Coordinates of C-alpha atoms in Angstrom, one line a residue:
Chain A
M179 CA 0.1 -0.2 0.1
M180 CA 1.3 3.4 -1.1
P181 CA -0.5 6.6 0.1
V182 CA -1.6 9.2 -2.7
D183 CA 1.1 11.8 -3.2
K184 CA 0.6 15.0 -1.0
M185 CA 1.6 17.3 -3.8
F186 CA -2.3 15.7 -5.3
V187 CA -3.8 15.4 -1.9
D188 CA -3.3 18.8 0.1
P189 CA -4.8 21.0 -3.0
M190 CA -8.3 18.5 -2.9
L191 CA -8.5 18.1 1.0
Q192 CA -6.7 21.7 2.1
V193 CA -10.2 23.8 1.9
F194 CA -12.0 21.0 3.8
R195 CA -9.6 21.1 6.7
D196 CA -9.4 24.8 7.0
M197 CA -13.1 25.0 7.0
A198 CA -13.3 22.3 10.0
A199 CA -10.3 24.0 11.6
E200 CA -12.4 27.0 11.6
M201 CA -15.5 25.6 13.0
K202 CA -13.6 23.8 15.6
K203 CA -11.8 27.7 16.9
Q204 CA -15.6 28.8 16.9
K205 CA -16.0 25.8 19.3
H206 CA -19.5 24.7 17.2
S207 CA -20.6 21.1 18.1
G208 CA -23.7 18.5 18.1
E209 CA -24.6 15.7 15.5
A210 CA -24.0 17.5 12.2
F211 CA -20.4 19.0 13.1
D212 CA -19.8 15.3 14.0
K213 CA -20.6 13.8 11.1
M214 CA -18.5 16.6 9.0
I215 CA -15.5 15.7 11.0
A216 CA -15.9 12.1 10.1
A217 CA -16.4 12.9 6.4
L218 CA -13.1 14.6 6.5
D219 CA -11.4 12.0 8.6
R220 CA -12.5 9.2 6.2
M221 CA -11.0 11.4 3.5
E222 CA -7.8 11.6 5.0
T223 CA -8.0 7.8 5.7
L224 CA -8.6 7.2 1.9
A225 CA -5.6 9.2 1.1
V226 CA -3.6 7.0 2.7
E227 CA -5.0 4.1 1.6
C228 CA -5.4 4.4 -1.9
N229 CA -2.8 3.7 -3.9
D230 CA -3.2 6.3 -6.9
L231 CA -5.0 9.6 -7.6
N232 CA -7.4 8.2 -9.8
E233 CA -8.4 5.1 -7.0
F234 CA -8.7 8.2 -4.5
N235 CA -10.6 10.2 -6.7
A236 CA -13.2 7.5 -7.5
K237 CA -13.4 6.3 -3.9
L238 CA -14.3 10.1 -2.7
I239 CA -17.2 10.2 -5.2
Q240 CA -18.3 6.5 -4.7
E241 CA -18.7 7.5 -1.1
G242 CA -19.8 11.0 -1.5
L243 CA -17.2 12.3 1.0
Q244 CA -17.0 15.5 -0.4
A245 CA -21.0 16.5 -0.7
K246 CA -21.5 14.8 2.8
F247 CA -18.5 17.3 4.2
S248 CA -20.4 20.0 2.7
M249 CA -23.9 19.1 3.5
H250 CA -23.1 18.9 7.1
Y251 CA -21.3 22.0 7.1
G252 CA -24.5 23.7 6.0
E253 CA -26.4 22.3 8.6
V254 CA -24.1 23.1 11.2
M255 CA -24.0 27.0 9.7
S256 CA -28.0 26.9 9.7
Q257 CA -28.1 25.7 13.2
A258 CA -25.9 28.6 14.5
A259 CA -27.9 31.0 12.2
E260 CA -31.2 30.0 13.8
K261 CA -29.5 30.0 17.2
S262 CA -28.2 33.1 16.6
S263 CA -31.6 34.6 15.1
K264 CA -33.9 33.3 18.2
A265 CA -31.5 35.2 20.4
G266 CA -32.3 38.4 18.6
G267 CA -28.8 38.4 17.1
Y268 CA -29.9 38.8 13.1
D269 CA -31.7 42.0 12.1
D270 CA -31.8 44.0 8.9
N271 CA -29.1 45.7 9.8
T272 CA -26.8 43.0 10.7
L273 CA -27.8 40.9 7.5
M274 CA -27.0 44.3 5.2
Q275 CA -23.7 44.7 7.4
N276 CA -22.8 40.7 6.6
T277 CA -23.7 41.1 3.2
L278 CA -21.3 44.6 2.4
R279 CA -18.6 42.8 4.6
A280 CA -18.7 39.5 2.0
Y281 CA -18.5 41.9 -1.1
E282 CA -15.5 43.8 0.6
D283 CA -13.9 40.8 1.4
A284 CA -14.6 39.5 -2.1
I285 CA -12.6 42.6 -3.6
T286 CA -9.7 41.8 -1.4
R287 CA -9.5 38.5 -2.7
I288 CA -9.8 39.0 -6.2
E289 CA -6.8 41.6 -6.0
E290 CA -4.9 39.8 -4.0
A291 CA -5.3 36.4 -6.0
E292 CA -4.6 38.8 -9.2
K293 CA -1.3 40.2 -7.4
V294 CA 0.0 36.7 -6.9
Q295 CA -0.6 35.4 -10.3
F296 CA 0.1 38.1 -12.5
E297 CA 2.9 40.4 -10.9
N298 CA 3.5 42.5 -14.4
I299 CA -0.1 43.0 -15.3
T300 CA -0.7 46.8 -16.5
D301 CA -3.5 48.9 -15.9
D302 CA -4.5 48.3 -19.6
V303 CA -4.7 44.6 -18.9
R304 CA -6.2 45.0 -15.6
K305 CA -9.5 46.8 -17.4
I306 CA -10.3 43.6 -19.8
K307 CA -9.5 41.1 -17.1
P308 CA -12.7 38.9 -16.5
S309 CA -12.1 38.6 -12.7
I310 CA -11.4 42.1 -12.5
R311 CA -14.5 43.5 -14.5
I312 CA -16.4 42.2 -11.5
V313 CA -15.1 44.7 -8.9
P314 CA -16.4 47.9 -10.5
V315 CA -19.8 46.3 -9.6
L316 CA -19.0 45.2 -6.2
R317 CA -17.8 48.7 -5.4
K318 CA -21.2 49.9 -6.9
I319 CA -23.2 47.3 -4.8
I320 CA -21.1 48.3 -1.5
E321 CA -21.6 52.2 -2.4
F322 CA -25.2 51.9 -2.7
G323 CA -25.7 49.4 0.3
K324 CA -23.9 52.3 2.5
S325 CA -26.1 55.2 1.3
G326 CA -28.5 55.0 4.0
V327 CA -30.9 52.7 1.9
S328 CA -32.9 49.5 3.7
Y329 CA -32.0 46.2 3.5
P330 CA -34.9 45.5 1.1
E331 CA -34.1 48.5 -1.2
F332 CA -30.8 47.3 -1.3
L333 CA -32.1 43.8 -2.3
T334 CA -34.7 45.2 -4.8
K335 CA -32.1 47.1 -6.6
M336 CA -29.7 43.8 -6.5
I337 CA -32.2 42.3 -9.2
V338 CA -33.5 45.6 -10.8
E339 CA -29.7 46.5 -12.0
G340 CA -28.7 42.8 -12.9
W341 CA -26.4 43.0 -9.9
E342 CA -27.4 40.0 -9.1
K343 CA -27.1 37.9 -11.9
A344 CA -23.5 39.8 -12.1
M345 CA -22.5 37.8 -8.7
E346 CA -23.6 34.7 -10.6
G347 CA -20.7 35.2 -12.7
V348 CA -22.5 35.8 -16.1
I349 CA -20.6 39.2 -16.5
V350 CA -17.6 37.2 -17.1
V351 CA -19.0 34.6 -19.2
R352 CA -19.1 36.7 -22.4
D353 CA -15.3 38.0 -21.9
G354 CA -14.3 34.3 -21.5
I355 CA -16.0 33.2 -24.8
E356 CA -14.6 36.7 -26.8
F357 CA -10.9 35.6 -25.1
E358 CA -11.7 32.2 -26.7
I359 CA -12.8 33.2 -30.0
E360 CA -9.7 35.6 -30.3
F361 CA -7.1 33.1 -29.3
S362 CA -8.4 30.4 -31.3
K363 CA -8.6 32.6 -34.4
D364 CA -4.7 33.6 -34.0
T365 CA -3.3 30.5 -32.9
G366 CA -4.9 28.2 -36.1
M367 CA -7.7 26.1 -34.1
I368 CA -10.0 24.6 -36.5
P369 CA -12.9 26.5 -38.1
P370 CA -15.9 24.4 -36.3
Y371 CA -14.1 25.3 -32.9
I372 CA -14.4 28.8 -33.8
E373 CA -17.7 28.8 -34.9
M374 CA -18.9 27.0 -32.0
H375 CA -17.8 29.9 -29.7
E376 CA -19.1 32.1 -32.3
E377 CA -22.4 30.9 -31.7
R378 CA -22.1 30.9 -28.2
L379 CA -21.5 34.3 -28.2
K380 CA -24.3 35.1 -30.7
A381 CA -26.7 33.1 -28.3
F382 CA -25.8 35.1 -25.1
D383 CA -26.1 38.5 -26.9
E384 CA -30.0 37.4 -27.8
M385 CA -30.8 36.1 -24.7
A386 CA -28.9 39.1 -22.4
K387 CA -31.3 41.6 -25.0
K388 CA -34.8 39.4 -24.7
S389 CA -33.9 39.6 -20.4
A390 CA -35.8 41.9 -18.7
F391 CA -32.5 43.2 -16.8
G392 CA -30.0 43.3 -19.6
L393 CA -28.0 39.9 -18.9
P394 CA -29.0 36.4 -19.9
D395 CA -30.4 33.7 -17.1
S396 CA -26.8 31.9 -16.0
L397 CA -28.8 28.3 -16.0
L398 CA -30.6 29.0 -19.3
F399 CA -27.5 30.4 -20.9
S400 CA -25.2 27.5 -19.9
L401 CA -27.9 24.9 -21.0
K402 CA -27.7 26.6 -24.5
S403 CA -24.0 26.9 -24.4
Q404 CA -24.2 23.0 -23.8
E405 CA -26.8 22.7 -26.7
I406 CA -24.2 24.4 -29.0
E407 CA -21.5 22.5 -27.8
H408 CA -23.2 19.2 -28.1
K409 CA -24.0 20.2 -31.8
Y410 CA -20.2 20.6 -32.6
K411 CA -18.9 17.7 -30.7
P412 CA -19.2 15.5 -33.7
I413 CA -18.6 18.0 -36.3
I414 CA -15.0 18.8 -34.6
A415 CA -14.5 14.9 -33.9
K416 CA -14.7 14.1 -37.6
W417 CA -12.8 17.1 -38.6
E418 CA -9.9 16.1 -36.1
A419 CA -10.0 12.6 -37.3
I420 CA -9.5 13.5 -41.2
E421 CA -6.6 16.0 -40.8
Q422 CA -4.9 13.5 -38.3
R423 CA -5.1 10.8 -41.0
W424 CA -3.6 12.9 -44.0
M425 CA -1.1 14.7 -42.0
K426 CA 0.0 11.1 -41.3
I427 CA 0.0 10.5 -45.1
L428 CA 2.4 13.4 -45.7
E429 CA 4.6 12.6 -42.7
L430 CA 4.9 9.1 -44.2
L431 CA 6.3 10.3 -47.8
L432 CA 8.7 13.1 -46.4
D433 CA 10.1 10.7 -44.1
W434 CA 10.4 8.4 -46.8
L435 CA 12.0 11.0 -49.0
D436 CA 14.4 12.3 -46.4
A437 CA 15.5 8.6 -45.6
Y438 CA 17.7 8.7 -48.9
C439 CA 19.1 12.0 -48.4
S440 CA 22.9 12.5 -47.0
F441 CA 21.8 14.1 -43.5
A442 CA 19.6 11.0 -42.8
P443 CA 22.4 9.2 -40.5
Y444 CA 22.7 12.2 -38.5
D445 CA 19.0 12.9 -38.4
G446 CA 17.0 12.4 -35.0
R447 CA 14.1 10.2 -36.9
W448 CA 17.1 7.5 -37.6
R449 CA 19.8 8.4 -34.8
T450 CA 18.1 7.8 -31.6
P451 CA 20.0 8.2 -28.4
G452 CA 22.2 5.7 -27.9
C453 CA 21.8 3.9 -31.1
S454 CA 25.3 2.1 -32.8
E455 CA 25.8 3.2 -36.4
A456 CA 24.4 -0.2 -38.0
Q457 CA 21.2 0.6 -36.0
V458 CA 21.3 4.0 -37.7
Q459 CA 21.8 2.2 -41.2
K460 CA 19.0 -0.2 -40.6
N461 CA 16.3 2.8 -39.1
I462 CA 17.2 4.1 -42.6
R463 CA 16.9 1.1 -44.7
R464 CA 13.3 0.2 -42.7
T465 CA 12.3 3.7 -43.2
K466 CA 13.2 2.9 -47.3
G467 CA 11.6 -0.3 -47.2
C468 CA 8.6 0.0 -45.2
N469 CA 7.2 3.5 -45.7
P470 CA 5.8 2.7 -49.3
G471 CA 3.9 -0.3 -47.6
I472 CA 2.7 1.4 -44.5
L473 CA 1.3 4.7 -46.7
K474 CA -0.4 2.4 -48.9
Q475 CA -2.5 1.1 -45.7
R476 CA -3.3 4.3 -44.5
E477 CA -4.5 5.7 -47.7
R478 CA -7.2 2.5 -47.7
I479 CA -7.7 3.6 -44.0
L480 CA -8.5 7.1 -45.4
F481 CA -10.8 6.0 -47.9
E482 CA -12.6 3.0 -46.1
S483 CA -13.4 6.0 -43.4
F484 CA -13.8 9.2 -45.0
G485 CA -14.0 8.1 -48.9
M486 CA -10.9 10.2 -49.5
K487 CA -8.1 9.1 -51.9
W488 CA -4.8 11.1 -52.7
D489 CA -6.1 13.9 -54.8
D490 CA -9.0 14.4 -52.7
I491 CA -6.9 15.5 -49.7
F492 CA -6.1 18.7 -51.5
K493 CA -9.7 19.7 -52.2
H494 CA -11.0 18.9 -48.8
E495 CA -11.6 22.0 -46.3
T496 CA -9.4 20.3 -43.7
F497 CA -6.5 20.6 -45.8
K498 CA -7.6 24.1 -47.5
F499 CA -8.0 25.2 -43.9
R500 CA -4.8 23.7 -42.6
H501 CA -2.7 24.8 -45.2
S502 CA -3.7 28.4 -45.3
S503 CA -3.0 28.7 -41.5
L504 CA -0.4 29.6 -39.9
I505 CA 0.4 26.4 -38.2
F506 CA 0.9 24.1 -41.4
P507 CA 4.0 22.3 -40.3
Y508 CA 5.7 22.4 -43.8
S509 CA 7.4 25.2 -45.8
E510 CA 5.5 25.5 -48.9
E511 CA 8.9 24.1 -51.2
R512 CA 8.5 21.1 -48.8
F513 CA 5.1 20.6 -49.4
E514 CA 5.2 20.7 -52.9
L515 CA 8.2 18.2 -52.9
I516 CA 6.2 15.7 -50.7
K517 CA 3.5 16.1 -53.3
K518 CA 6.1 15.1 -56.1
T519 CA 7.6 12.4 -54.3
Y520 CA 4.1 10.5 -53.7
P521 CA 3.9 8.8 -57.3
Y522 CA 7.1 7.0 -56.4
C523 CA 6.7 5.9 -53.1
Q524 CA 5.0 2.6 -54.1
P525 CA 5.5 -0.9 -53.0
K526 CA 6.0 -3.6 -55.7
G527 CA 5.7 -7.0 -56.8
K528 CA 6.8 -9.9 -54.4
P529 CA 8.8 -10.3 -52.7
V530 CA 8.6 -6.4 -52.0
V531 CA 10.9 -4.4 -54.1
V532 CA 10.9 -0.2 -53.3
E533 CA 12.5 2.0 -56.0
E534 CA 14.4 4.9 -55.3
P535 CA 13.0 8.1 -55.5
P536 CA 14.3 10.4 -58.5
K537 CA 18.0 11.8 -57.8
E538 CA 16.6 15.7 -58.2
L539 CA 14.0 15.1 -55.8
I540 CA 16.3 13.7 -53.2
A541 CA 18.7 17.0 -54.2
E542 CA 15.8 19.4 -53.9
A543 CA 15.4 17.7 -50.2
E544 CA 18.7 18.3 -49.5
K545 CA 18.8 21.7 -50.7
L546 CA 15.7 22.6 -48.6
H547 CA 17.6 21.1 -45.5
S548 CA 20.9 22.9 -45.8
E549 CA 18.8 26.0 -46.3
K550 CA 16.5 25.8 -43.0
K551 CA 13.5 25.8 -45.7
V552 CA 11.6 22.9 -44.1
V553 CA 9.2 23.9 -41.5
N554 CA 6.5 26.6 -42.1
P555 CA 8.3 30.2 -41.2
N556 CA 4.8 31.4 -40.0
L557 CA 4.9 28.9 -37.2
K558 CA 6.8 31.7 -35.5
I559 CA 4.1 34.1 -36.1
A560 CA 1.8 31.6 -34.6
A561 CA 3.9 31.2 -31.6
E562 CA 4.4 34.9 -31.1
N563 CA 0.4 35.4 -31.4
A564 CA -0.2 32.8 -28.7
K565 CA 2.2 34.7 -26.5
K566 CA 0.9 38.0 -27.2
I567 CA -2.8 36.9 -26.6
Y568 CA -1.5 34.9 -23.2
D569 CA 0.1 38.2 -22.1
K570 CA -2.3 40.3 -23.0
Y571 CA -5.1 38.9 -20.6
N572 CA -2.8 37.6 -18.1
G573 CA 0.3 40.1 -17.8
E574 CA 3.2 41.3 -19.6
G575 CA 5.7 38.1 -19.3
A576 CA 3.1 35.7 -18.3
Y577 CA 3.5 33.2 -21.2
E578 CA 7.2 32.8 -20.4
K579 CA 6.7 32.6 -16.8
N580 CA 4.2 29.9 -16.8
F581 CA 5.6 28.0 -20.4
G582 CA 9.2 28.9 -20.7
K583 CA 10.8 30.8 -23.7
Chain B
M105 CA -47.6 51.9 6.5
D106 CA -44.1 51.7 8.2
K107 CA -41.5 52.4 5.3
L108 CA -39.8 49.3 6.0
L109 CA -42.7 47.2 5.4
K110 CA -43.2 49.2 2.2
D111 CA -39.6 48.4 1.0
Y112 CA -40.3 44.8 2.0
I113 CA -43.6 45.1 -0.2
K114 CA -41.5 46.4 -3.2
Y115 CA -38.7 44.0 -2.9
Y116 CA -41.2 41.1 -2.9
E117 CA -43.0 42.3 -5.8
T118 CA -39.8 42.7 -7.7
R119 CA -39.3 39.3 -7.1
M120 CA -42.5 38.2 -8.3
N121 CA -42.2 39.8 -11.5
K122 CA -39.2 38.4 -12.3
Y123 CA -40.8 35.1 -13.2
K124 CA -44.4 36.7 -14.5
G125 CA -45.1 35.3 -17.7
N126 CA -41.9 33.3 -17.7
P127 CA -42.9 29.7 -19.0
N128 CA -39.7 28.2 -17.5
Y129 CA -40.8 29.6 -14.0
K130 CA -44.4 28.8 -13.8
N131 CA -44.1 27.3 -10.1
S132 CA -41.7 29.9 -8.9
Y133 CA -44.1 32.4 -10.1
E134 CA -46.7 30.9 -8.3
T135 CA -44.8 30.6 -4.5
E136 CA -43.4 33.9 -5.1
K137 CA -46.8 35.6 -5.6
A138 CA -47.8 34.0 -2.4
L139 CA -44.7 35.4 -0.5
Y140 CA -45.8 38.9 -1.9
E141 CA -49.5 38.5 -1.4
A142 CA -48.7 37.4 2.5
I143 CA -46.6 40.6 2.9
A144 CA -49.1 42.9 0.9
S145 CA -51.9 41.9 3.6
C146 CA -49.7 42.6 6.6
E147 CA -49.9 45.6 8.4
K148 CA -46.8 45.0 10.3
L149 CA -43.9 43.7 9.4
E150 CA -43.7 41.2 12.2
D151 CA -46.9 39.5 10.8
F152 CA -45.4 38.7 7.9
K153 CA -43.0 36.6 10.0
D154 CA -46.1 34.3 11.3
K155 CA -47.5 33.9 8.0
V156 CA -44.2 32.6 6.0
E157 CA -44.0 30.2 8.7
K158 CA -47.2 29.1 9.2
G159 CA -47.3 28.4 5.3
N160 CA -44.0 27.3 5.0
L161 CA -44.0 29.9 2.1
A162 CA -39.9 30.3 2.3
V163 CA -39.4 26.5 1.9
R164 CA -42.4 26.1 -0.6
N165 CA -40.6 29.0 -2.7
G166 CA -37.4 27.1 -2.5
V167 CA -38.8 23.9 -3.8
A168 CA -40.8 25.4 -6.5
L169 CA -37.4 27.0 -7.8
V170 CA -35.8 23.4 -7.9
K171 CA -38.6 22.2 -9.6
D172 CA -38.5 24.7 -12.1
K173 CA -34.8 24.5 -12.9
E174 CA -34.7 20.6 -12.5
K175 CA -37.6 20.9 -15.3
I176 CA -35.7 22.6 -17.4
Q177 CA -32.6 20.7 -17.3
N178 CA -34.4 17.5 -17.7
E179 CA -36.3 18.8 -20.8
H180 CA -32.7 19.8 -22.2
Y181 CA -30.9 16.7 -21.5
N182 CA -33.7 14.4 -22.9
K183 CA -34.0 16.7 -26.0
L184 CA -30.0 16.1 -26.7
K185 CA -31.0 12.4 -25.9
E186 CA -28.4 12.7 -23.2
F187 CA -30.3 10.2 -20.7
V188 CA -27.8 9.4 -18.1
R189 CA -27.5 13.2 -17.7
A190 CA -31.0 13.6 -17.6
G191 CA -31.2 11.1 -14.6
A192 CA -30.3 13.5 -11.9
S193 CA -33.3 16.0 -12.6
K194 CA -35.5 13.0 -13.0
E195 CA -35.2 11.4 -9.9
I196 CA -35.3 15.1 -8.0
L197 CA -38.3 15.8 -10.0
E198 CA -39.7 12.6 -8.7
T199 CA -38.8 12.9 -5.3
L200 CA -40.2 16.0 -4.7
E201 CA -43.6 14.8 -6.3
K202 CA -43.8 12.1 -3.6
K203 CA -42.0 13.8 -0.4
E204 CA -43.3 16.9 1.8
I205 CA -40.1 19.1 2.5
K206 CA -40.1 20.5 5.5
T207 CA -36.9 22.5 5.6
A208 CA -34.5 24.2 3.4
M209 CA -31.5 22.0 4.8
E210 CA -33.7 18.8 3.7
L211 CA -34.1 20.2 0.3
A212 CA -30.6 21.2 -0.3
N213 CA -29.4 17.8 1.4
L214 CA -31.6 15.8 -1.1
C215 CA -30.3 17.5 -4.3
T216 CA -26.7 17.3 -3.2
E217 CA -27.2 13.3 -2.5
I218 CA -29.2 12.8 -5.9
E219 CA -26.7 14.7 -7.9
Q220 CA -23.6 13.0 -6.4
K221 CA -25.2 9.6 -7.1
H222 CA -25.6 10.5 -10.6
H223 CA -22.5 12.1 -11.1
L224 CA -20.7 8.4 -10.7
K225 CA -23.2 7.3 -13.3
I226 CA -22.3 9.8 -15.7
T227 CA -18.7 8.4 -15.1
L228 CA -19.0 5.4 -15.4
D229 CA -21.0 5.6 -18.5
E230 CA -18.2 7.3 -20.3
L231 CA -15.2 5.4 -19.3
G232 CA -15.7 3.0 -22.4
T233 CA -16.4 5.2 -24.9
S234 CA -13.5 7.5 -23.6
Q235 CA -11.0 4.3 -23.9
F236 CA -12.0 3.0 -27.2
L237 CA -11.3 6.5 -28.5
Y238 CA -8.1 6.7 -26.8
D239 CA -7.0 3.8 -28.3
Y240 CA -8.8 4.2 -31.9
F241 CA -5.2 5.4 -33.7
I242 CA -3.5 2.2 -32.1
L243 CA -5.8 0.3 -33.7
E244 CA -5.7 1.4 -37.1
N245 CA -1.6 1.2 -36.6
I246 CA -1.9 -2.7 -35.8
E247 CA -4.0 -3.1 -38.7
V248 CA -1.6 -0.8 -40.9
W249 CA 1.7 -3.0 -39.6
Q250 CA -0.1 -6.3 -39.8
N251 CA -1.0 -5.9 -43.5
A252 CA 1.8 -3.2 -45.1
E253 CA 3.5 -4.9 -47.8
V254 CA 7.3 -4.4 -46.9
V255 CA 10.4 -5.5 -47.9
N256 CA 11.9 -9.2 -46.9
E257 CA 14.4 -7.9 -44.4
F258 CA 11.9 -5.9 -42.2
K259 CA 8.5 -8.2 -43.1
K260 CA 8.7 -10.1 -39.6
E261 CA 9.7 -7.2 -37.8
I262 CA 6.4 -4.8 -39.1
N263 CA 3.8 -7.9 -39.8
E264 CA 4.3 -9.6 -36.6
E265 CA 6.9 -8.0 -34.1
W266 CA 5.4 -4.5 -34.0
P267 CA 1.8 -5.6 -33.9
N268 CA 2.3 -8.3 -31.1
D269 CA 4.6 -6.3 -28.9
T270 CA 1.8 -3.7 -29.1
I271 CA -1.2 -6.1 -28.2
N272 CA 1.3 -7.3 -25.3
E273 CA 1.9 -4.1 -24.1
G274 CA -2.1 -3.4 -24.5
H275 CA -3.0 -6.3 -22.3
K276 CA -0.6 -5.5 -19.8
Q277 CA -1.7 -1.8 -19.5
W278 CA -5.2 -3.1 -19.1
K279 CA -4.6 -5.8 -16.4
E280 CA -2.5 -3.6 -14.8
Q281 CA -3.7 0.0 -14.8
I282 CA -6.8 0.7 -16.6
L283 CA -9.1 -2.2 -15.6
P284 CA -8.4 -1.7 -11.8
N285 CA -8.6 2.2 -12.4
N286 CA -12.0 1.9 -13.8
R287 CA -13.3 -0.8 -11.4
A288 CA -12.3 1.8 -8.6
W289 CA -15.5 3.5 -10.0
D290 CA -17.3 0.4 -10.1
P291 CA -16.3 -3.1 -8.9
K292 CA -18.8 -4.7 -11.6
W293 CA -17.2 -2.2 -14.4
N294 CA -16.9 -3.7 -18.2
M295 CA -16.1 -2.6 -21.3
D296 CA -19.3 -2.6 -23.3
Y297 CA -19.4 -2.3 -26.9
N298 CA -23.0 -2.6 -27.5
L299 CA -23.8 0.7 -25.2
I300 CA -21.1 2.6 -27.6
F301 CA -22.6 1.2 -30.4
N302 CA -26.2 1.7 -30.0
E303 CA -26.5 4.5 -27.6
E304 CA -26.4 8.1 -29.6
R305 CA -24.5 9.9 -27.1
H306 CA -21.7 7.7 -27.4
R307 CA -22.0 6.8 -31.2
R308 CA -22.1 10.4 -32.3
K309 CA -18.6 10.8 -30.7
I310 CA -17.1 8.7 -33.0
P311 CA -16.8 9.9 -36.7
F312 CA -16.3 6.5 -38.4
P313 CA -18.6 4.1 -40.5
D314 CA -20.7 1.5 -38.8
E315 CA -18.8 -1.1 -40.6
I316 CA -15.5 0.2 -39.7
V317 CA -16.4 0.4 -36.2
K318 CA -17.7 -3.1 -35.8
K319 CA -14.3 -4.0 -36.9
R320 CA -12.4 -1.6 -34.5
F321 CA -14.7 -3.2 -31.8
E322 CA -13.0 -6.6 -32.7
Q323 CA -9.7 -5.2 -32.8
H324 CA -9.8 -3.5 -29.2
K325 CA -11.2 -6.9 -27.9
K326 CA -7.8 -8.5 -29.2
Y327 CA -5.8 -5.2 -28.2
R328 CA -6.5 -4.9 -24.7
G329 CA -7.6 -8.9 -23.9
I330 CA -11.3 -8.6 -23.3

């Protein structure tokens, strides 16, 4: 038996440990409190008894321990509130003060979290950060609450101004979708994925327009969002499956041609770490002698699965899109060379014989390799775009900090 | 009339109007209306507390909102033919029809317990399809290697050794990791190919023709030793 690593357990259980510790400090007791502590103890025991994170997770869900803890926590809190109410501790003024204090604490929490996560965040970025956008709403609510209004006037305004919905998080949802669209467009995500988020954005705006208070009902929007994602799921799956298969075909062709080049013995595709000269030569012979047969099988699978032959690849929307995108992996010259190689990459006869590709194609491949023209130069732009957008939303330098250079 | 009472009447009227004419929140409108009528008929704010307690209006209001929201979710999942996901809302609605809820805590606990139970069912429902999709490209590779026409020097390696080594590794992973992991969720869990093929919620995630999928199921059984 090996306990689950503390690195995984602590983030999962710490919040429950803190809640329990706070309750103990406040000297709560009773049946619900005991049951809450028992649920936490069971979680701690499982963390020691389980062999890995998956088993731990499964057991927590199976036994419903997090839910049990939360349920009993709620019971303890509700009993305490009832006790206090009966003792005359709760009135409109107290409720107002507690509500406003909760919002003030929320502002502090958001701002502290932002400081920790994004040290170099600029004011411009601050303005568009989704979580920061909620702060002005919170300030407005607090200001109104302190303006001498009664508690019911305050609650009425929360509904009428749509602040209640803002607190449900609806206000940040639209920003999140906009970010997703911008990021996807600039980093080469496939069109159905972008269309899906555009449709979500359109649905959000339509629902907001129809709503009495200018923001969609969070439940109805979340279901609409699910409906749209559900519609696109098979479309995206098919798109990705087709692309993955023709990409494999191109890769088999370019590896085959490159195996005949003078740089092949020094290339990582054939010179794997620690392998001998003989092994390198064997690896090259394998690619030369097997890729044509493997290519033929991969073409058969593409045809059986999607009715596409070699020529159909280049007319297909998945290819046209990827070819024109910033993240098509190959330079235009190399792609043309791959196409020219295709007619020669064929297994022939029995026993199988593979003929060499024409000398001029090998020479062309060697030239592209020596001139470093094998990859799409736009890949750099795509990487820059990803970095730029990430930094725009998360603060200057955040990309390098989180993902390295 | 006391200003605070007036403010509360306006507040409850606003709450009621939030649901007025909204077909999705019919139950909530009725119970909000009951609360509004109760407070509007009070001469003193203190009377409202008695009326709410006597009619258990606050809890009835909570139950109404849960019913409305669960009904929306149930219709949504059934429309998408996501019948397992529709399970929680169906059970909550059926339970609320039969059971009288006395406190807000009872309502919250009931919903949490049912949702938790169904969360597990959703996870179990999706385990097989996720695994099959995860393995799909490897199944193609095995077929490709087994059938590729290659030069004699590599015939045995490509046509036999690569597929067999991959299959042996597939068996090992299944026995030592995948099956024990999945059975941690449910000790009776087994790969169910009929479920993947016949239930639209699963089949729609696999973008390949029926005949090919059936062939891959057979290959999957061999690959994982099922």
